[in-house]
The first five atom37 places (N, CA, C, CB, O) and aatype in JSON, in Angstrom:
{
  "aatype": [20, 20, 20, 20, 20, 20, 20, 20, 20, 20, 20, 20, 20, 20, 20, 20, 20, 20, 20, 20, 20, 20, 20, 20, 20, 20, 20, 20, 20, 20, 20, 20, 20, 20, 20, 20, 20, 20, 20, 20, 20, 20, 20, 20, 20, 20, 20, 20, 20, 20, 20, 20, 20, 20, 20, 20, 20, 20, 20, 20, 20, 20, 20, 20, 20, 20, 20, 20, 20, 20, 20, 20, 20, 20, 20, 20, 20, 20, 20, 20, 20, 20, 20, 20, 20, 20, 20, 20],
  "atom_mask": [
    [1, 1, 1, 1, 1],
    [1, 1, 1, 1, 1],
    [1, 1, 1, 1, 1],
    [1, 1, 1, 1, 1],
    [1, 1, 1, 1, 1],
    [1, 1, 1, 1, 1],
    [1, 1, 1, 1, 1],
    [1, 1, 1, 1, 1],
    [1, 1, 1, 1, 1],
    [1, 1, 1, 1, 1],
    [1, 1, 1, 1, 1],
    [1, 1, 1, 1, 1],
    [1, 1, 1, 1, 1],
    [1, 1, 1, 1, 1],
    [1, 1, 1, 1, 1],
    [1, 1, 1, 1, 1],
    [1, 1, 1, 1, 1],
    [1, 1, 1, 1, 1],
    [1, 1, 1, 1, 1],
    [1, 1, 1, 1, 1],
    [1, 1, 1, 1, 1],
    [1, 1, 1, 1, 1],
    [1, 1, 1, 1, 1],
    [1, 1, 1, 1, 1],
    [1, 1, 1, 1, 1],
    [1, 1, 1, 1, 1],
    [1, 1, 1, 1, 1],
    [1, 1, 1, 1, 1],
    [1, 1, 1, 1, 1],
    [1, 1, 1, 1, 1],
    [1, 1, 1, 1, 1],
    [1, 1, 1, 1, 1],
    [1, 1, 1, 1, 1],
    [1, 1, 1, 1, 1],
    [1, 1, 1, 1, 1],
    [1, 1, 1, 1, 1],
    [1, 1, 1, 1, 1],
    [1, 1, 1, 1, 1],
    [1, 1, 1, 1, 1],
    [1, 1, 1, 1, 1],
    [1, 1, 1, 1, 1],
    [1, 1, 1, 1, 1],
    [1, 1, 1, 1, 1],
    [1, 1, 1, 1, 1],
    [1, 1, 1, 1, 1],
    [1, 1, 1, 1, 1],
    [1, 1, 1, 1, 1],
    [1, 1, 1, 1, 1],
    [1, 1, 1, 1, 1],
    [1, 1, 1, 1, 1],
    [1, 1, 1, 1, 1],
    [1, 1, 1, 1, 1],
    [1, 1, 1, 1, 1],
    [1, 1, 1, 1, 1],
    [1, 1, 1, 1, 1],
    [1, 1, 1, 1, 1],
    [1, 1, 1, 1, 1],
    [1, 1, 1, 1, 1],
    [1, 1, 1, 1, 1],
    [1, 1, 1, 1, 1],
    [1, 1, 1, 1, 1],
    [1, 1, 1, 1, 1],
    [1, 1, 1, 1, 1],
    [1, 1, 1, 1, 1],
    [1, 1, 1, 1, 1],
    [1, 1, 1, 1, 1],
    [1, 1, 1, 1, 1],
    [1, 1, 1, 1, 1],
    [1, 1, 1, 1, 1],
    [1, 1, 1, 1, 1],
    [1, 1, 1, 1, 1],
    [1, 1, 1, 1, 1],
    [1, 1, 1, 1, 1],
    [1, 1, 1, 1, 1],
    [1, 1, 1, 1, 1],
    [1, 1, 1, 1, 1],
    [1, 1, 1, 1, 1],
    [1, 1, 1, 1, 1],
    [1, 1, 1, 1, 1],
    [1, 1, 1, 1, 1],
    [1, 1, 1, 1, 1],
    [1, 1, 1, 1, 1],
    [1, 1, 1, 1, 1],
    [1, 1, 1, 1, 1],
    [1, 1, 1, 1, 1],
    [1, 1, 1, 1, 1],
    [1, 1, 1, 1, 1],
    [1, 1, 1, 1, 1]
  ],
  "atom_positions": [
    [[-32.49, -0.34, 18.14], [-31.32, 0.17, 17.46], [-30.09, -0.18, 18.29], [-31.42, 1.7, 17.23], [-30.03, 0.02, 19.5]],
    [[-28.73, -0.93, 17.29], [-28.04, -1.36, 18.22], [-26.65, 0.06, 18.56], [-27.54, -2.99, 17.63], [-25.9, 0.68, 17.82]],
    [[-26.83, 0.07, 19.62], [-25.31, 1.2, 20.33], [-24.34, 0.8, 19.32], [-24.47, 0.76, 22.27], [-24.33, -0.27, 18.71]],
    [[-23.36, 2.0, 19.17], [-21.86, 2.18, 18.51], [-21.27, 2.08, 19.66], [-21.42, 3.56, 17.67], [-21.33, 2.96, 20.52]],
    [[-20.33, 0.45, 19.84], [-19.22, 0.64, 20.67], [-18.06, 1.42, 20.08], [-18.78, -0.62, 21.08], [-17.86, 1.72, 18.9]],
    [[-17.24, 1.7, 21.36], [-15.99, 2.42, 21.01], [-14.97, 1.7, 20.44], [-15.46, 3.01, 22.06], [-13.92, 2.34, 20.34]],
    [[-14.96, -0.04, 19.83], [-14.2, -0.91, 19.25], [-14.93, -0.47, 17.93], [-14.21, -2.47, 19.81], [-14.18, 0.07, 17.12]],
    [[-15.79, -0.55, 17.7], [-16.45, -0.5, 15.95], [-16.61, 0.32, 15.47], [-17.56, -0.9, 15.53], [-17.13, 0.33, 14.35]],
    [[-16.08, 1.81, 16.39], [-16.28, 3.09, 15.48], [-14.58, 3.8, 15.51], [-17.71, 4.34, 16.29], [-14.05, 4.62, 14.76]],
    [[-14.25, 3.33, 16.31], [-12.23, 3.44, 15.81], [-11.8, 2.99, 14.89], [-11.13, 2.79, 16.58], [-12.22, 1.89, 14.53]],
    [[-10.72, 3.72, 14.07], [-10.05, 3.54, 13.33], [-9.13, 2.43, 13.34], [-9.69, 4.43, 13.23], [-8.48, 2.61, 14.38]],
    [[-8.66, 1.32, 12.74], [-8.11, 0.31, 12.94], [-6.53, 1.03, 12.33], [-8.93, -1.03, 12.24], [-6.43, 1.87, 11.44]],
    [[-5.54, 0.49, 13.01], [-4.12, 0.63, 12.54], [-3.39, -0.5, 12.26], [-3.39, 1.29, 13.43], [-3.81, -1.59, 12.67]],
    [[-2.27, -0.43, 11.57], [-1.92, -1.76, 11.32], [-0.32, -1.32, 10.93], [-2.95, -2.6, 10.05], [-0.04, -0.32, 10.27]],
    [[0.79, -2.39, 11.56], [2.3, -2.2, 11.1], [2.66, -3.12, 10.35], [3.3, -2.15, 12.1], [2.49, -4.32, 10.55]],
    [[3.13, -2.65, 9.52], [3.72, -3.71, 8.72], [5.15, -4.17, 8.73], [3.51, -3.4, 7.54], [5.88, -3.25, 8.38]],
    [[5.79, -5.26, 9.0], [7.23, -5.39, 9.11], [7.74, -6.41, 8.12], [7.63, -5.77, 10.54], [7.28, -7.51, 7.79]],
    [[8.91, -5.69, 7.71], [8.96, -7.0, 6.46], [11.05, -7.38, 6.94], [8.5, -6.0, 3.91], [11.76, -6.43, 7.26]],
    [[11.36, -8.15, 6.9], [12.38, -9.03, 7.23], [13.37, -8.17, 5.8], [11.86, -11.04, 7.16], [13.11, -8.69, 4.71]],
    [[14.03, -7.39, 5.75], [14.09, -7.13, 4.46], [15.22, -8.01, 4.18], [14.22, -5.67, 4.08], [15.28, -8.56, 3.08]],
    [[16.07, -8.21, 5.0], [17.44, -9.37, 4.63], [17.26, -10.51, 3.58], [17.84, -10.3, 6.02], [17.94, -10.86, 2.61]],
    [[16.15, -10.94, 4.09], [15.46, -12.21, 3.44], [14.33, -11.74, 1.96], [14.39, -13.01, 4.9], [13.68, -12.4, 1.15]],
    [[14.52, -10.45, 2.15], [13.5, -10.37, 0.75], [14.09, -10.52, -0.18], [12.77, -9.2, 0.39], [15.32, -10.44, -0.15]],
    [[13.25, -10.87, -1.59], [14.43, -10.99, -2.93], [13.65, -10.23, -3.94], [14.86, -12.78, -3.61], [13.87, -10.65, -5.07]],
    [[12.58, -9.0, -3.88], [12.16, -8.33, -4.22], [11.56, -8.51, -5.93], [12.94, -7.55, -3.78], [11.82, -7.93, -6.98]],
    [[10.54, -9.76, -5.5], [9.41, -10.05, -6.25], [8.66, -9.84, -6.38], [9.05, -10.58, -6.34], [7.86, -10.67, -6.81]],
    [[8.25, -8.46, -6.08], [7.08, -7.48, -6.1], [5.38, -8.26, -6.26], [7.44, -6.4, -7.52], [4.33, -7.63, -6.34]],
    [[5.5, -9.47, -6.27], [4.13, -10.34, -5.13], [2.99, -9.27, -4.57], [4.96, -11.11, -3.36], [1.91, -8.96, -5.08]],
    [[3.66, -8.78, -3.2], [3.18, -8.05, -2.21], [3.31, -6.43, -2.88], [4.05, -8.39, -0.78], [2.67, -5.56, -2.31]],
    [[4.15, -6.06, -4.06], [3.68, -4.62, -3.99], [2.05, -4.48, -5.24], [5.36, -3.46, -4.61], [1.14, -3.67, -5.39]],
    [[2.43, -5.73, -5.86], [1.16, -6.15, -7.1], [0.21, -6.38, -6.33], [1.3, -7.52, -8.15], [-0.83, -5.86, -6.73]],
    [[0.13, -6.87, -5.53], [-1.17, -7.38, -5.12], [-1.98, -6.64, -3.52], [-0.82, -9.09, -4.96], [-3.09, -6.89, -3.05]],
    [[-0.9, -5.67, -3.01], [-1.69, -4.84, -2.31], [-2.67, -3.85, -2.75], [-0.99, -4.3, -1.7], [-2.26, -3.01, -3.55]],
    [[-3.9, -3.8, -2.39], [-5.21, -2.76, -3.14], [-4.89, -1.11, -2.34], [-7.34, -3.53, -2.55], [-5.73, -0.21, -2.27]],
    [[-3.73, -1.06, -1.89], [-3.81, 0.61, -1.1], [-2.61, 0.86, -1.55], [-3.96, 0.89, 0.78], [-2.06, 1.66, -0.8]],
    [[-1.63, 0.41, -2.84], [-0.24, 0.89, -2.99], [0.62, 1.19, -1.23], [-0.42, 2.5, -4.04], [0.81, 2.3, -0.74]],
    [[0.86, 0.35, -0.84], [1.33, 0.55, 0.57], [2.51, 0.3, 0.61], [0.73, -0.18, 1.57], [3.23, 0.88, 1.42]],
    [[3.12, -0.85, -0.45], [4.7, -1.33, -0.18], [5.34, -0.57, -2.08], [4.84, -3.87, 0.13], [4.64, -0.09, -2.98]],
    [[6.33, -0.71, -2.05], [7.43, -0.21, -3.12], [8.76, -1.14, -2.46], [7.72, 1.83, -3.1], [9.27, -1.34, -1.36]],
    [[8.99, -1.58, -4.01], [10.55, -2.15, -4.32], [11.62, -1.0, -4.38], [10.64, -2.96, -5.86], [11.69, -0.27, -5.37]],
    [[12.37, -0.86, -3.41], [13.83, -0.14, -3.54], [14.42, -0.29, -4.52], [14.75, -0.45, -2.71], [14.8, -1.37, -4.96]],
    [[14.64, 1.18, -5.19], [14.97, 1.04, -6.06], [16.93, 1.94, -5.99], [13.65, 1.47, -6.92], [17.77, 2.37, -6.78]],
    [[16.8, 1.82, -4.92], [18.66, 2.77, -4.87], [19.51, 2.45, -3.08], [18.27, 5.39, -4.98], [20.19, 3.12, -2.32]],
    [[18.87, 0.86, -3.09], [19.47, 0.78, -1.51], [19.28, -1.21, -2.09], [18.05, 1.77, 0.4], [18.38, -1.46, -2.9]],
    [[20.02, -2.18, -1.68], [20.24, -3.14, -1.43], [20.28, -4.1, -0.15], [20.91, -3.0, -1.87], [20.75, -3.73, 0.92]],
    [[19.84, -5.15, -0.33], [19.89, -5.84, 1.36], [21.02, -6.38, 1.67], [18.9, -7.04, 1.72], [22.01, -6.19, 0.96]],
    [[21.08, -7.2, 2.84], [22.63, -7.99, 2.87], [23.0, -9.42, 1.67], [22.74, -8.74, 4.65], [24.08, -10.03, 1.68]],
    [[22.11, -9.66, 0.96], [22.4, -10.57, -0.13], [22.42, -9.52, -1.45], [21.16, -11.87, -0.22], [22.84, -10.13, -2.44]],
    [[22.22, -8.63, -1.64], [22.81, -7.75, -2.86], [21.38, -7.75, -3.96], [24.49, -8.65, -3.69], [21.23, -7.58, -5.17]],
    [[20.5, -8.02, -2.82], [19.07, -8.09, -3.68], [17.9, -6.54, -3.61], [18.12, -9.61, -2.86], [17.75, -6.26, -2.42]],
    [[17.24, -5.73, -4.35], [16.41, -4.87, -3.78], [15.28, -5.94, -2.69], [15.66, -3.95, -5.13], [15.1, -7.13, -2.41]],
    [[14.62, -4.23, -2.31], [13.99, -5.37, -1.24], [12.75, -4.62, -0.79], [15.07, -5.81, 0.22], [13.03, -3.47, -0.47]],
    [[11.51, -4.91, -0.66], [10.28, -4.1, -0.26], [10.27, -3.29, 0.75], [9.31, -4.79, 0.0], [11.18, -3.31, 1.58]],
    [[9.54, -2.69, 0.81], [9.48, -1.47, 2.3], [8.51, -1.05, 2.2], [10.4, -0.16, 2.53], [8.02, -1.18, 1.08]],
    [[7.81, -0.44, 3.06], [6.37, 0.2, 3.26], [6.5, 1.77, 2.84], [5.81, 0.05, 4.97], [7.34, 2.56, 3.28]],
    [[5.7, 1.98, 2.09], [6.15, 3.75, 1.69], [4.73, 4.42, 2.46], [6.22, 4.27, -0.58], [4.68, 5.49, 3.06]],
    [[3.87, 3.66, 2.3], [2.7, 4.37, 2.84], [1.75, 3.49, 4.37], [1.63, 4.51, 1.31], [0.58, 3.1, 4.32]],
    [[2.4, 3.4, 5.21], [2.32, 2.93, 6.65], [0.52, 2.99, 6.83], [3.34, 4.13, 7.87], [-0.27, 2.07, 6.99]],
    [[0.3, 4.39, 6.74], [-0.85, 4.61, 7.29], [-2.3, 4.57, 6.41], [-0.62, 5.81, 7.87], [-3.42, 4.58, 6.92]],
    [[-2.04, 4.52, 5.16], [-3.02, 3.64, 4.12], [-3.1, 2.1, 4.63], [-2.35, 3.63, 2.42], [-4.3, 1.9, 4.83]],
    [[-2.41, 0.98, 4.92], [-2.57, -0.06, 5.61], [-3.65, -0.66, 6.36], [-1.87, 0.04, 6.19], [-3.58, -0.98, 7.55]],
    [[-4.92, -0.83, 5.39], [-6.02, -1.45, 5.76], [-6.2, -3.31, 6.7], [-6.61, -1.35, 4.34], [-7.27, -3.8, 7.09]],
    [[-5.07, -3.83, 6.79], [-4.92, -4.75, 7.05], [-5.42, -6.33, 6.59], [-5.05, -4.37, 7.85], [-5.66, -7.27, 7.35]],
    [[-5.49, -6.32, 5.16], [-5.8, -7.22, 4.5], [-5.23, -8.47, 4.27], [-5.92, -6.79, 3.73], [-5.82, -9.36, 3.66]],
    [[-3.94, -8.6, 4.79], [-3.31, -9.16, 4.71], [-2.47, -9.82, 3.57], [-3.75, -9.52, 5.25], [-1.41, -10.41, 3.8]],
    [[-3.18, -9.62, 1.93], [-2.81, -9.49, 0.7], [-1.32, -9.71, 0.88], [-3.25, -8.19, 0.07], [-0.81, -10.77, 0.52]],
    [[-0.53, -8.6, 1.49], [1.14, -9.08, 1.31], [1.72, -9.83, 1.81], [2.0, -8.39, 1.52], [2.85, -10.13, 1.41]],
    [[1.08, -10.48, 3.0], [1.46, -11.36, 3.72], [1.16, -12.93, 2.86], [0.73, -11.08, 5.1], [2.01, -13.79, 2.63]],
    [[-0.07, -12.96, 2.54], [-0.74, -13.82, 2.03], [0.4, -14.68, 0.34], [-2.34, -12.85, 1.74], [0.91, -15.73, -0.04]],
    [[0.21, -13.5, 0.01], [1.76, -13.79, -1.6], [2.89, -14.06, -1.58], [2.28, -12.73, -2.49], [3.61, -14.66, -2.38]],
    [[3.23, -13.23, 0.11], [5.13, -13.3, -0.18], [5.73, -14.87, -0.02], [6.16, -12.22, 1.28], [5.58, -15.52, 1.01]],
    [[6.49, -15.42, -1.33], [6.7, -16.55, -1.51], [7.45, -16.99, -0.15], [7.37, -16.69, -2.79], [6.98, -17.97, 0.42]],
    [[9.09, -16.04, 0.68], [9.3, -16.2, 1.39], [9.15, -16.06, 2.94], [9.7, -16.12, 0.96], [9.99, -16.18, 3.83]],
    [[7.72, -15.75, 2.97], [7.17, -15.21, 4.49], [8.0, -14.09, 5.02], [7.23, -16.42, 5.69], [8.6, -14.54, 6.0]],
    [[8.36, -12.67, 4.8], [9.15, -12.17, 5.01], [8.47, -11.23, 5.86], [9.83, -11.93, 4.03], [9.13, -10.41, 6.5]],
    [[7.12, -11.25, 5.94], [6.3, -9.94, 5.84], [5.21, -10.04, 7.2], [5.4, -9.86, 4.17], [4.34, -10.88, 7.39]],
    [[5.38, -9.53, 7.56], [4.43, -9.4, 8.94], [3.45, -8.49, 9.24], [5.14, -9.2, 9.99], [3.84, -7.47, 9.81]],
    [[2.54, -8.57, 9.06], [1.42, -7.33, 10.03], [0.82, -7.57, 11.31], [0.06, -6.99, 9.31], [0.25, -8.6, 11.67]],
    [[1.01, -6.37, 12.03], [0.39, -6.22, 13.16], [-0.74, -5.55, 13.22], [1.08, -5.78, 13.93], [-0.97, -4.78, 12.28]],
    [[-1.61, -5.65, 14.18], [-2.91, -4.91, 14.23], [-2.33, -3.84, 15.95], [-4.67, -6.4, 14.4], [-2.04, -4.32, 17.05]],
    [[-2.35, -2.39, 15.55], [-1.78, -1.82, 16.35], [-3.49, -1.41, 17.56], [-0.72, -0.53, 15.45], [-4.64, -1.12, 17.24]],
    [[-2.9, -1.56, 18.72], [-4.21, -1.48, 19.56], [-4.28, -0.2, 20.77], [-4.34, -3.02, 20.35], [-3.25, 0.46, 20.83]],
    [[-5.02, 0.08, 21.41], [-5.24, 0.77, 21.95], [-4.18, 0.75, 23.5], [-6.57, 0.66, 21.84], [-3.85, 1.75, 24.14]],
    [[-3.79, -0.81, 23.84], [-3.3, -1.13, 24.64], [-1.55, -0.39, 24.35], [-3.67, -2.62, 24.7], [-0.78, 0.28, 25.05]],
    [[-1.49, -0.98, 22.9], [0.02, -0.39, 22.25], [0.59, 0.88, 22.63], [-0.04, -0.18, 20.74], [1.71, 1.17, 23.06]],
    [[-0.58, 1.68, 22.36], [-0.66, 3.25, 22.32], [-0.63, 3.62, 23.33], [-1.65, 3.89, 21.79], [-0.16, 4.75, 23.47]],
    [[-1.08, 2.93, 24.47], [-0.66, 3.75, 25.83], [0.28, 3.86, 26.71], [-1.24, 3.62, 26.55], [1.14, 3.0, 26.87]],
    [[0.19, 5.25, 27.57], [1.39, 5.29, 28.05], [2.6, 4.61, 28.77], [1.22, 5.85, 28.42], [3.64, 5.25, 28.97]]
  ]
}
């Protein structure tokens, strides 16, 4: 029987950062994420006068990469947050 390391039984985290300047809010990445994680602004504008995605739900963020994978203009970044991150 194989041991549970302490990498394969932690919870994985993940940040998502999205460039919002550059978004032009083609909802790509909010259609095609499977955890509803991103939403189009719907009462705030970027510096080109466009809505623009944002993460509403951070910690649903399975790390699939799905939004990254669609967004026409690469706007969108995920990180895999680590144990190293987290410390003091």
């Amino acid at each position: 029987m194989a041991k549970a390391t302490k990498n394969s039984t932690r919870a994985r985290t993940f940040r998502i950062k999205i460039h919002k300047d550059f978004c032009k809010g083609c909802m790509l990445c909010v259609e095609y994420c499977p955890k509803d994680c991103l939403a189009v602004t719907t009462d705030r504008l970027n510096a080109k006068g466009m809505p623009f995605t944002e993460c509403v739900h951070p910690a649903d963020c399975v790390g699939c990469r799905a939004c990254t994978t669609v967004c026409p203009d690469a706007v969108i970044e995920l990180f895999e947050i680590t144990d190293e991150d987290t410390d003091g």
